[in-house]
Coordinates of N, CA, C and O in Angstrom, one line a residue:
M50 N 0.8 -1.2 0.0 CA 0.0 0.0 0.0 C 0.8 1.3 0.0 O 0.4 2.3 -0.4
N51 N 2.1 1.1 0.5 CA 3.0 2.3 0.5 C 4.2 2.2 -0.4 O 5.0 3.0 -0.4
G52 N 4.2 1.1 -1.3 CA 5.2 1.0 -2.3 C 6.6 0.7 -1.8 O 7.6 1.0 -2.5
D53 N 6.8 0.2 -0.6 CA 8.1 0.0 0.0 C 8.6 -1.4 -0.4 O 9.7 -1.8 0.1
G54 N 7.9 -2.2 -1.1 CA 8.3 -3.5 -1.5 C 8.0 -4.7 -0.5 O 8.3 -5.8 -0.8
Y55 N 7.3 -4.3 0.6 CA 6.9 -5.3 1.5 C 5.4 -5.5 1.6 O 4.7 -4.5 1.5
A56 N 4.9 -6.7 1.6 CA 3.5 -6.9 1.7 C 2.9 -6.4 3.0 O 3.5 -6.4 4.0
D57 N 1.7 -5.8 2.9 CA 1.0 -5.3 4.0 C -0.3 -6.1 4.3 O -0.7 -6.9 3.5
L58 N -0.9 -5.9 5.5 CA -2.1 -6.7 5.9 C -3.2 -5.7 6.2 O -3.0 -4.6 6.6
I59 N -4.4 -6.2 6.0 CA -5.7 -5.5 6.5 C -6.5 -6.5 7.2 O -6.7 -7.7 6.8
I60 N -7.0 -6.1 8.4 CA -7.8 -6.9 9.3 C -9.0 -6.2 9.7 O -8.9 -5.0 10.2
G61 N -10.2 -6.8 9.6 CA -11.4 -6.1 9.9 C -11.9 -6.4 11.3 O -11.6 -7.4 11.9
G62 N -12.6 -5.4 11.9 CA -13.2 -5.5 13.2 C -14.6 -4.9 13.2 O -14.8 -3.7 13.5
K63 N -15.6 -5.7 12.7 CA -16.9 -5.2 12.4 C -17.7 -4.6 13.6 O -18.6 -3.8 13.4
Q64 N -17.4 -4.9 14.9 CA -18.1 -4.5 16.0 C -17.5 -3.3 16.7 O -18.0 -2.8 17.7
A65 N -16.3 -2.9 16.3 CA -15.6 -1.8 17.0 C -16.4 -0.5 16.9 O -17.2 -0.3 16.0
V66 N -16.2 0.4 17.9 CA -16.8 1.7 17.9 C -18.4 1.6 17.8 O -18.9 2.1 16.8
S67 N -19.0 0.9 18.7 CA -20.5 0.7 18.7 C -21.0 0.2 17.4 O -22.1 0.6 16.9
G68 N -20.3 -0.7 16.8 CA -20.8 -1.4 15.5 C -20.5 -0.6 14.3 O -20.8 -1.0 13.2
K69 N -19.9 0.6 14.4 CA -19.4 1.3 13.2 C -18.4 0.5 12.4 O -18.4 0.5 11.2
G70 N -17.6 -0.2 13.2 CA -16.6 -1.1 12.6 C -15.3 -0.4 12.2 O -15.3 0.8 12.1
R71 N -14.3 -1.2 12.1 CA -13.0 -0.7 11.8 C -12.2 -1.7 10.9 O -12.5 -2.9 10.8
A72 N -11.2 -1.2 10.2 CA -10.3 -2.0 9.4 C -8.9 -1.4 9.8 O -8.7 -0.2 9.8
Y73 N -8.0 -2.4 10.1 CA -6.7 -2.0 10.6 C -5.6 -2.4 9.5 O -5.7 -3.5 9.0
I74 N -4.7 -1.5 9.2 CA -3.7 -1.7 8.2 C -2.4 -1.9 9.0 O -2.0 -1.1 9.8
Y75 N -1.7 -3.0 8.7 CA -0.3 -3.3 9.2 C 0.6 -3.3 8.1 O 0.4 -4.0 7.1
H76 N 1.7 -2.5 8.2 CA 2.7 -2.5 7.1 C 3.8 -3.6 7.3 O 4.2 -3.8 8.5
G77 N 4.2 -4.2 6.3 CA 5.3 -5.1 6.3 C 6.6 -4.4 6.3 O 6.7 -3.2 5.8
S78 N 7.7 -5.0 6.8 CA 9.0 -4.4 6.7 C 10.1 -5.5 6.9 O 9.8 -6.7 7.0
T79 N 11.4 -5.1 6.9 CA 12.4 -6.1 7.0 C 12.4 -6.8 8.4 O 12.9 -7.9 8.5
N80 N 11.7 -6.2 9.3 CA 11.5 -6.7 10.7 C 10.2 -7.5 10.8 O 9.8 -7.8 12.0
G81 N 9.5 -7.7 9.8 CA 8.2 -8.4 9.9 C 7.1 -7.3 9.8 O 7.2 -6.3 9.2
V82 N 5.9 -7.7 10.4 CA 4.8 -6.8 10.3 C 4.8 -5.8 11.5 O 5.1 -6.2 12.6
S83 N 4.5 -4.6 11.2 CA 4.5 -3.5 12.1 C 3.3 -3.5 13.0 O 2.4 -4.3 12.8
A84 N 3.3 -2.6 14.0 CA 2.0 -2.3 14.7 C 1.0 -1.6 13.8 O 1.4 -1.3 12.6
V85 N -0.2 -1.4 14.2 CA -1.2 -0.8 13.3 C -0.6 0.5 12.8 O -0.2 1.4 13.6
S86 N -0.7 0.7 11.5 CA -0.2 2.0 10.9 C -1.3 2.9 10.5 O -1.2 4.1 10.5
T87 N -2.5 2.3 10.1 CA -3.6 3.1 9.7 C -4.9 2.4 10.2 O -5.0 1.2 10.2
T88 N -5.8 3.2 10.7 CA -7.1 2.7 11.1 C -8.2 3.4 10.4 O -8.3 4.6 10.3
L89 N -9.0 2.6 9.7 CA -10.2 3.1 9.0 C -11.4 2.8 9.8 O -11.5 1.7 10.4
T90 N -12.3 3.8 10.0 CA -13.5 3.6 10.8 C -14.7 3.9 10.0 O -14.8 4.8 9.2
G91 N -15.7 3.0 10.1 CA -17.0 3.2 9.4 C -17.7 4.4 9.9 O -17.5 4.9 11.0
S92 N -18.6 5.0 9.1 CA -19.3 6.2 9.5 C -20.7 6.0 10.0 O -21.3 6.9 10.5
V93 N -21.2 4.8 9.9 CA -22.6 4.5 10.3 C -22.6 3.4 11.4 O -22.1 2.4 11.2
A94 N -23.3 3.7 12.5 CA -23.4 2.8 13.6 C -24.1 1.5 13.1 O -25.0 1.6 12.3
S95 N -23.7 0.4 13.6 CA -24.2 -0.9 13.3 C -24.2 -1.3 11.8 O -25.0 -2.0 11.3
S96 N -23.2 -0.7 11.1 CA -23.1 -1.0 9.7 C -22.3 -2.2 9.3 O -22.3 -2.7 8.2
N97 N -21.6 -2.7 10.3 CA -20.7 -3.9 10.2 C -19.5 -3.6 9.2 O -19.1 -4.5 8.5
F98 N -19.1 -2.4 9.1 CA -17.9 -2.0 8.4 C -16.8 -2.9 8.9 O -16.5 -3.0 10.0
G99 N -16.1 -3.5 7.9 CA -15.0 -4.4 8.3 C -15.3 -5.8 8.4 O -14.5 -6.6 8.7
M100 N -16.6 -6.2 8.2 CA -17.0 -7.6 8.2 C -16.2 -8.3 7.1 O -15.8 -9.5 7.3
S101 N -16.0 -7.7 6.0 CA -15.2 -8.2 4.9 C -14.2 -7.2 4.5 O -14.5 -6.0 4.4
V102 N -13.0 -7.6 4.3 CA -11.9 -6.7 3.9 C -11.0 -7.4 2.8 O -11.0 -8.7 2.8
G103 N -10.3 -6.7 2.0 CA -9.5 -7.3 1.0 C -8.5 -6.4 0.3 O -8.8 -5.2 0.3
G104 N -7.4 -6.9 -0.2 CA -6.6 -6.1 -1.0 C -7.3 -6.0 -2.4 O -7.9 -6.9 -2.9
A105 N -7.3 -4.8 -2.9 CA -8.0 -4.5 -4.2 C -7.1 -4.5 -5.4 O -7.5 -4.3 -6.5
G106 N -5.8 -4.7 -5.2 CA -4.8 -4.5 -6.3 C -4.6 -3.0 -6.5 O -4.8 -2.2 -5.5
D107 N -4.2 -2.6 -7.6 CA -3.9 -1.2 -7.9 C -5.0 -0.7 -8.8 O -4.9 -0.7 -10.1
V108 N -6.2 -0.2 -8.3 CA -7.3 0.1 -9.1 C -7.2 1.4 -9.9 O -7.9 1.5 -10.9
N109 N -6.2 2.2 -9.5 CA -6.1 3.5 -10.3 C -4.7 3.6 -11.0 O -4.4 4.6 -11.6
G110 N -4.0 2.5 -11.0 CA -2.7 2.4 -11.8 C -1.6 3.4 -11.4 O -0.7 3.7 -12.2
D111 N -1.6 3.8 -10.1 CA -0.5 4.7 -9.7 C 0.7 4.0 -9.1 O 1.6 4.6 -8.6
G112 N 0.6 2.6 -9.0 CA 1.8 1.9 -8.5 C 1.6 1.5 -7.1 O 2.6 0.9 -6.5
Y113 N 0.5 1.8 -6.4 CA 0.3 1.5 -5.0 C -0.9 0.6 -4.8 O -1.9 0.8 -5.5
G114 N -0.8 -0.3 -3.9 CA -1.9 -1.2 -3.6 C -3.1 -0.5 -2.9 O -2.8 0.5 -2.2
D115 N -4.3 -0.9 -3.2 CA -5.5 -0.3 -2.6 C -6.2 -1.4 -1.9 O -5.9 -2.5 -2.0
V116 N -7.2 -1.0 -1.1 CA -8.0 -1.9 -0.3 C -9.5 -1.7 -0.5 O -9.9 -0.6 -0.9
I117 N -10.3 -2.7 -0.2 CA -11.7 -2.6 -0.2 C -12.3 -3.2 1.1 O -11.8 -4.1 1.6
V118 N -13.3 -2.5 1.6 CA -13.9 -2.8 2.9 C -15.4 -2.9 2.7 O -16.0 -1.9 2.1
G119 N -16.0 -3.9 3.2 CA -17.5 -4.1 3.1 C -18.2 -3.6 4.3 O -17.7 -3.7 5.4
A120 N -19.4 -3.1 4.2 CA -20.3 -2.7 5.3 C -21.7 -3.2 4.9 O -22.5 -2.4 4.5
H121 N -22.0 -4.4 5.1 CA -23.3 -5.0 4.6 C -24.5 -4.6 5.3 O -25.6 -4.8 4.8
A122 N -24.4 -4.0 6.5 CA -25.6 -3.6 7.2 C -26.1 -2.2 7.0 O -27.1 -1.8 7.6
V123 N -25.4 -1.4 6.2 CA -25.8 0.0 5.9 C -27.2 0.0 5.3 O -27.5 -0.8 4.4
S124 N -28.0 1.0 5.6 CA -29.3 1.3 5.0 C -30.2 0.0 5.0 O -30.6 -0.5 4.0
N125 N -30.4 -0.5 6.2 CA -31.3 -1.6 6.4 C -30.8 -2.9 5.6 O -31.6 -3.5 4.9
F126 N -29.5 -3.1 5.7 CA -28.9 -4.2 5.0 C -28.9 -4.1 3.5 O -28.7 -5.2 2.9
T127 N -29.0 -2.9 3.0 CA -28.8 -2.8 1.5 C -27.3 -3.0 1.3 O -26.9 -3.6 0.4
G128 N -26.4 -2.3 2.1 CA -25.0 -2.5 2.1 C -24.2 -1.6 1.2 O -24.8 -1.0 0.3
E129 N -23.0 -1.4 1.5 CA -22.0 -0.6 0.8 C -20.6 -1.3 0.8 O -20.4 -2.1 1.7
A130 N -19.8 -0.9 -0.1 CA -18.3 -1.3 0.0 C -17.5 0.0 -0.4 O -18.0 0.8 -1.1
Y131 N -16.4 0.1 0.2 CA -15.6 1.3 0.1 C -14.2 0.9 -0.4 O -13.5 0.0 0.2
V132 N -13.7 1.6 -1.4 CA -12.3 1.4 -1.9 C -11.4 2.6 -1.3 O -11.8 3.8 -1.5
Y133 N -10.3 2.3 -0.7 CA -9.4 3.2 -0.2 C -8.1 3.1 -1.0 O -7.6 2.0 -1.3
L134 N -7.5 4.2 -1.4 CA -6.3 4.2 -2.3 C -5.0 4.3 -1.5 O -4.9 5.1 -0.5
G135 N -4.0 3.6 -2.0 CA -2.7 3.6 -1.4 C -1.9 4.7 -2.0 O -2.2 5.3 -3.1
S136 N -0.8 5.1 -1.3 CA 0.1 6.2 -1.8 C 1.5 6.0 -1.2 O 1.7 5.1 -0.4
A137 N 2.5 6.8 -1.5 CA 3.8 6.7 -1.0 C 3.8 6.9 0.5 O 4.6 6.3 1.2
S138 N 2.8 7.6 1.1 CA 2.7 7.8 2.5 C 1.8 6.8 3.2 O 1.6 6.8 4.4
G139 N 1.3 5.8 2.4 CA 0.4 4.8 3.0 C -1.0 4.9 2.5 O -1.2 5.6 1.5
L140 N -1.9 4.3 3.1 CA -3.3 4.2 2.7 C -4.0 5.5 3.1 O -3.9 6.0 4.3
A141 N -4.8 6.1 2.2 CA -5.6 7.2 2.5 C -6.7 6.8 3.5 O -7.2 5.7 3.4
T142 N -7.1 7.7 4.4 CA -8.2 7.4 5.3 C -9.5 7.9 4.8 O -10.5 7.7 5.5
T143 N -9.5 8.6 3.7 CA -10.8 9.0 3.1 C -11.1 8.0 2.0 O -10.3 7.5 1.3
V144 N -12.4 7.8 1.8 CA -12.9 6.8 0.8 C -12.6 7.4 -0.6 O -12.9 8.5 -1.0
G145 N -12.0 6.5 -1.5 CA -11.8 6.8 -2.9 C -13.0 6.6 -3.7 O -13.3 7.4 -4.6
S146 N -13.7 5.5 -3.4 CA -15.0 5.1 -4.2 C -15.9 4.4 -3.2 O -15.5 3.6 -2.4
T147 N -17.2 4.8 -3.2 CA -18.3 4.2 -2.5 C -19.1 3.4 -3.5 O -19.7 4.0 -4.4
L148 N -19.2 2.1 -3.2 CA -20.0 1.2 -4.1 C -21.3 0.9 -3.3 O -21.2 0.4 -2.1
T149 N -22.5 1.1 -3.8 CA -23.7 1.0 -3.1 C -24.5 -0.2 -3.6 O -24.5 -0.6 -4.7
G150 N -25.1 -0.8 -2.6 CA -25.9 -2.1 -2.8 C -26.9 -1.9 -4.0 O -27.5 -0.9 -4.1
R151 N -27.0 -2.9 -4.8 CA -27.8 -2.9 -6.0 C -29.1 -3.7 -5.8 O -30.0 -3.7 -6.7
D152 N -29.3 -4.4 -4.7 CA -30.4 -5.3 -4.5 C -31.4 -4.9 -3.4 O -32.2 -5.7 -3.0
G153 N -31.4 -3.7 -3.0 CA -32.3 -3.1 -2.0 C -32.1 -3.7 -0.6 O -31.1 -4.4 -0.3
A154 N -33.0 -3.3 0.3 CA -32.9 -3.7 1.7 C -32.9 -5.2 1.8 O -33.6 -5.9 1.1
G155 N -32.0 -5.7 2.6 CA -31.8 -7.1 2.8 C -30.9 -7.8 1.8 O -30.7 -9.0 1.9
G156 N -30.3 -7.0 0.9 CA -29.4 -7.6 -0.1 C -28.1 -7.9 0.4 O -27.3 -8.7 -0.2
V157 N -27.7 -7.4 1.6 CA -26.4 -7.5 2.2 C -25.2 -7.4 1.3 O -24.2 -8.2 1.4
F158 N -25.3 -6.4 0.4 CA -24.2 -6.1 -0.5 C -23.0 -5.7 0.4 O -23.1 -5.0 1.3
G159 N -21.8 -6.3 0.1 CA -20.6 -6.0 0.8 C -20.3 -7.0 1.9 O -19.3 -6.9 2.6
Y160 N -21.1 -8.1 2.0 CA -20.9 -9.2 2.9 C -19.6 -9.8 2.6 O -18.8 -10.3 3.5
S161 N -19.2 -9.9 1.3 CA -17.9 -10.3 0.9 C -17.4 -9.4 -0.2 O -18.1 -8.8 -1.0
V162 N -16.1 -9.1 -0.1 CA -15.4 -8.2 -1.0 C -14.0 -8.8 -1.3 O -13.4 -9.5 -0.5
A163 N -13.5 -8.5 -2.5 CA -12.2 -9.0 -2.9 C -11.6 -8.2 -4.1 O -12.4 -7.6 -4.9
G164 N -10.3 -8.2 -4.2 CA -9.7 -7.7 -5.5 C -10.0 -8.8 -6.5 O -10.0 -10.0 -6.2
A165 N -10.2 -8.4 -7.7 CA -10.6 -9.4 -8.8 C -9.5 -9.5 -9.8 O -9.7 -10.3 -10.8
G166 N -8.4 -8.8 -9.7 CA -7.4 -8.8 -10.7 C -7.9 -7.9 -11.8 O -8.8 -7.1 -11.7
D167 N -7.3 -8.0 -13.0 CA -7.7 -7.1 -14.1 C -8.6 -7.9 -15.1 O -8.2 -8.3 -16.1
V168 N -9.9 -8.2 -14.6 CA -10.8 -9.0 -15.4 C -11.3 -8.3 -16.6 O -11.7 -8.9 -17.6
T169 N -11.3 -6.9 -16.7 CA -11.8 -6.2 -17.8 C -10.7 -6.0 -18.9 O -10.9 -5.5 -19.9
G170 N -9.4 -6.3 -18.5 CA -8.3 -6.2 -19.5 C -7.9 -4.8 -19.9 O -7.2 -4.7 -20.9
D171 N -8.1 -3.9 -19.0 CA -7.8 -2.5 -19.4 C -6.5 -2.0 -18.7 O -6.1 -0.8 -18.8
G172 N -5.8 -2.9 -17.9 CA -4.6 -2.5 -17.2 C -4.8 -2.0 -15.8 O -3.8 -1.7 -15.1
Y173 N -6.0 -1.9 -15.3 CA -6.3 -1.5 -14.0 C -7.0 -2.7 -13.2 O -7.8 -3.4 -13.8
A174 N -6.6 -2.8 -11.9 CA -7.2 -3.8 -11.1 C -8.7 -3.5 -10.9 O -9.1 -2.4 -10.8
D175 N -9.5 -4.6 -10.8 CA -10.9 -4.5 -10.6 C -11.3 -5.1 -9.2 O -10.4 -5.8 -8.6
V176 N -12.5 -4.9 -8.7 CA -12.9 -5.5 -7.5 C -14.2 -6.2 -7.7 O -14.9 -5.9 -8.6
I177 N -14.5 -7.1 -6.8 CA -15.8 -7.9 -6.8 C -16.4 -7.8 -5.4 O -15.7 -7.9 -4.4
V178 N -17.8 -7.6 -5.5 CA -18.5 -7.5 -4.2 C -19.7 -8.5 -4.3 O -20.4 -8.5 -5.3
G179 N -19.9 -9.2 -3.2 CA -21.0 -10.2 -3.1 C -22.2 -9.5 -2.4 O -22.1 -8.7 -1.6
S180 N -23.4 -10.0 -2.8 CA -24.6 -9.5 -2.3 C -25.5 -10.8 -2.2 O -26.2 -11.2 -3.1
S181 N -25.5 -11.4 -1.0 CA -26.0 -12.7 -0.9 C -27.4 -12.8 -0.3 O -27.9 -13.9 0.1
G182 N -28.2 -11.8 -0.3 CA -29.5 -11.8 0.3 C -30.6 -11.7 -0.8 O -30.4 -11.8 -2.0
N183 N -31.8 -11.4 -0.3 CA -33.0 -11.2 -1.1 C -33.4 -12.3 -2.1 O -33.7 -12.0 -3.3
G184 N -33.4 -13.5 -1.7 CA -33.9 -14.6 -2.5 C -32.9 -15.2 -3.4 O -32.7 -16.4 -3.4
T185 N -32.3 -14.4 -4.3 CA -31.2 -14.9 -5.2 C -30.0 -14.0 -5.0 O -30.1 -12.8 -5.2
G186 N -28.9 -14.5 -4.6 CA -27.7 -13.7 -4.4 C -27.1 -13.3 -5.7 O -27.5 -13.7 -6.8
A187 N -26.1 -12.4 -5.6 CA -25.4 -11.8 -6.8 C -24.0 -11.5 -6.4 O -23.7 -11.3 -5.3
A188 N -23.2 -11.2 -7.4 CA -21.9 -10.7 -7.3 C -21.7 -9.7 -8.4 O -22.2 -9.9 -9.5
Y189 N -20.9 -8.6 -8.1 CA -20.8 -7.5 -9.0 C -19.3 -7.2 -9.2 O -18.6 -7.1 -8.2
V190 N -18.8 -7.0 -10.4 CA -17.4 -6.6 -10.7 C -17.4 -5.1 -11.0 O -18.2 -4.7 -11.9
Y191 N -16.6 -4.4 -10.4 CA -16.4 -3.0 -10.6 C -15.0 -2.7 -11.2 O -14.0 -3.2 -10.7
A192 N -15.0 -2.0 -12.3 CA -13.7 -1.8 -13.0 C -12.9 -0.6 -12.4 O -13.5 0.4 -12.0
G193 N -11.6 -0.8 -12.4 CA -10.7 0.2 -12.0 C -10.5 1.2 -13.2 O -10.7 0.8 -14.4
S194 N -9.9 2.3 -12.9 CA -9.6 3.3 -14.0 C -8.6 4.3 -13.4 O -8.2 4.2 -12.2
A195 N -8.1 5.2 -14.2 CA -7.1 6.2 -13.7 C -7.7 7.1 -12.6 O -6.9 7.6 -11.8
T196 N -9.0 7.2 -12.5 CA -9.6 7.9 -11.4 C -10.1 7.1 -10.2 O -10.7 7.6 -9.3
G197 N -9.9 5.8 -10.3 CA -10.3 4.9 -9.2 C -11.3 3.9 -9.7 O -11.5 3.7 -10.9
T198 N -12.1 3.3 -8.8 CA -13.1 2.3 -9.1 C -14.4 3.0 -9.6 O -14.9 3.9 -8.9
S199 N -14.9 2.5 -10.7 CA -16.2 2.9 -11.1 C -17.3 2.6 -10.1 O -17.2 1.6 -9.4
T200 N -18.3 3.4 -10.0 CA -19.4 3.1 -9.0 C -20.5 2.4 -9.7 O -21.5 2.1 -9.0
S201 N -20.4 2.1 -10.9 CA -21.4 1.2 -11.6 C -20.7 -0.1 -12.0 O -19.6 -0.1 -12.5
P202 N -21.4 -1.2 -11.8 CA -20.7 -2.5 -12.1 C -20.4 -2.7 -13.6 O -21.3 -2.3 -14.4
A203 N -19.3 -3.2 -13.9 CA -18.9 -3.6 -15.3 C -19.6 -4.9 -15.7 O -19.9 -5.2 -16.8
K204 N -19.9 -5.7 -14.6 CA -20.4 -7.1 -14.9 C -21.2 -7.5 -13.6 O -20.7 -7.2 -12.5
S205 N -22.3 -8.2 -13.8 CA -23.0 -8.8 -12.6 C -23.3 -10.2 -12.9 O -23.4 -10.7 -14.0
Y206 N -23.3 -11.0 -11.8 CA -23.6 -12.4 -11.9 C -24.7 -12.7 -10.9 O -24.6 -12.4 -9.7
V207 N -25.7 -13.4 -11.3 CA -26.9 -13.7 -10.5 C -26.9 -15.2 -10.2 O -26.7 -16.0 -11.2
G208 N -27.1 -15.6 -9.0 CA -27.2 -17.0 -8.7 C -28.4 -17.7 -9.2 O -29.4 -17.0 -9.6
P209 N -28.4 -19.0 -9.2 CA -29.6 -19.8 -9.6 C -30.7 -19.4 -8.7 O -30.6 -19.1 -7.5
T210 N -31.9 -19.5 -9.2 CA -33.1 -19.2 -8.4 C -33.1 -19.9 -7.1 O -32.9 -21.1 -7.0
G211 N -33.4 -19.2 -6.0 CA -33.4 -19.7 -4.7 C -32.1 -19.9 -4.0 O -32.0 -20.3 -2.8
D212 N -31.0 -19.6 -4.7 CA -29.6 -19.8 -4.0 C -29.3 -18.5 -3.3 O -28.5 -17.7 -3.8
V213 N -29.9 -18.3 -2.1 CA -29.7 -17.1 -1.4 C -28.3 -16.9 -0.9 O -27.9 -15.8 -0.5
L214 N -27.5 -17.9 -0.9 CA -26.1 -17.8 -0.5 C -25.1 -17.5 -1.6 O -23.9 -17.3 -1.4
F215 N -25.6 -17.4 -2.8 CA -24.7 -17.1 -4.0 C -24.1 -15.7 -3.7 O -24.9 -14.8 -3.4
G216 N -22.8 -15.5 -3.8 CA -22.2 -14.2 -3.5 C -21.8 -14.0 -2.1 O -21.2 -13.0 -1.7
K217 N -22.1 -15.0 -1.2 CA -21.7 -14.9 0.2 C -20.2 -14.9 0.3 O -19.6 -14.3 1.3
S218 N -19.5 -15.5 -0.6 CA -18.0 -15.5 -0.6 C -17.5 -15.2 -2.1 O -18.1 -15.8 -3.0
V219 N -16.6 -14.3 -2.2 CA -16.1 -13.9 -3.5 C -14.5 -13.9 -3.4 O -14.0 -13.6 -2.4
A220 N -13.8 -14.1 -4.5 CA -12.4 -14.1 -4.5 C -11.8 -14.0 -5.9 O -12.5 -14.4 -6.9
H221 N -10.6 -13.5 -6.1 CA -9.9 -13.5 -7.3 C -9.4 -15.0 -7.6 O -8.9 -15.6 -6.7
A222 N -9.7 -15.5 -8.8 CA -9.3 -16.9 -9.1 C -8.0 -17.0 -9.9 O -7.6 -18.1 -10.1
G223 N -7.4 -15.9 -10.3 CA -6.2 -16.0 -11.1 C -6.6 -16.3 -12.6 O -7.8 -16.2 -13.0
E224 N -5.7 -16.8 -13.4 CA -5.9 -17.1 -14.8 C -6.2 -18.6 -14.9 O -5.3 -19.4 -15.0
V225 N -7.5 -18.9 -15.0 CA -7.9 -20.3 -15.0 C -8.1 -20.9 -16.3 O -8.2 -22.1 -16.5
N226 N -8.2 -20.2 -17.4 CA -8.5 -20.7 -18.7 C -7.4 -20.7 -19.7 O -7.6 -20.9 -20.9
R227 N -6.2 -20.4 -19.3 CA -5.1 -20.4 -20.2 C -4.3 -21.6 -20.2 O -3.4 -21.9 -21.0
G228 N -4.5 -22.4 -19.1 CA -3.8 -23.7 -19.0 C -2.4 -23.5 -18.4 O -1.9 -22.4 -18.1
W229 N -1.8 -24.6 -18.2 CA -0.5 -24.6 -17.5 C 0.5 -25.5 -18.4 O 0.0 -26.5 -18.9
S230 N 1.7 -25.1 -18.5 CA 2.7 -26.0 -19.1 C 4.0 -25.8 -18.3 O 4.2 -24.8 -17.6
P231 N 4.9 -26.8 -18.4 CA 6.1 -26.7 -17.6 C 6.9 -25.4 -18.0 O 6.9 -25.1 -19.2
G232 N 7.4 -24.8 -17.0 CA 8.1 -23.5 -17.2 C 7.2 -22.3 -17.3 O 7.7 -21.2 -17.4
R233 N 5.9 -22.5 -17.3 CA 5.0 -21.3 -17.3 C 4.0 -21.5 -16.2 O 3.3 -22.5 -16.2
C234 N 3.9 -20.5 -15.4 CA 2.9 -20.5 -14.3 C 2.2 -19.2 -14.3 O 2.9 -18.2 -14.2
R235 N 0.9 -19.2 -14.4 CA 0.2 -17.9 -14.3 C -0.7 -17.9 -13.1 O -1.3 -18.9 -12.7
A236 N -0.7 -16.7 -12.4 CA -1.5 -16.6 -11.2 C -2.6 -15.6 -11.5 O -2.5 -14.8 -12.3

């Protein structure tokens, strides 16, 4: 997140600060993982901000890793997810992009969040957000760009009828359809 060449960690705490929730950033270094370097705090009580957290990749192409944090209980469980941008001084504490639930009250958008890699093929990292409520669950991919993550999904996936848990868990799968051969490994 700060471009120092060491991997960093994000850990969520959804019940901190009267349920507003928090996400804690720990920077890596030659001595291992540091104490908390940045704390992100949700803005809405009982939102469950930090229930899901993930590395977002570099959504704006500036060379620094970004993060995504879900808050599935916002607005009567409509849910939101927030993308925070990294920089040379570390992670910004102000939201870069707010992604709002698409499935109405009870949709629990943001229950799961993850970096998706560059699934749109434009050179920017994308993110995926799960919305596992309201009868049929869904997952939404949001494209990165030079200005950050788009607030409208580039792609949506709806679960089979009655599969209310579709989208409860989302993750980047890597390059699964190119195959593998000795001497070549794609992630």
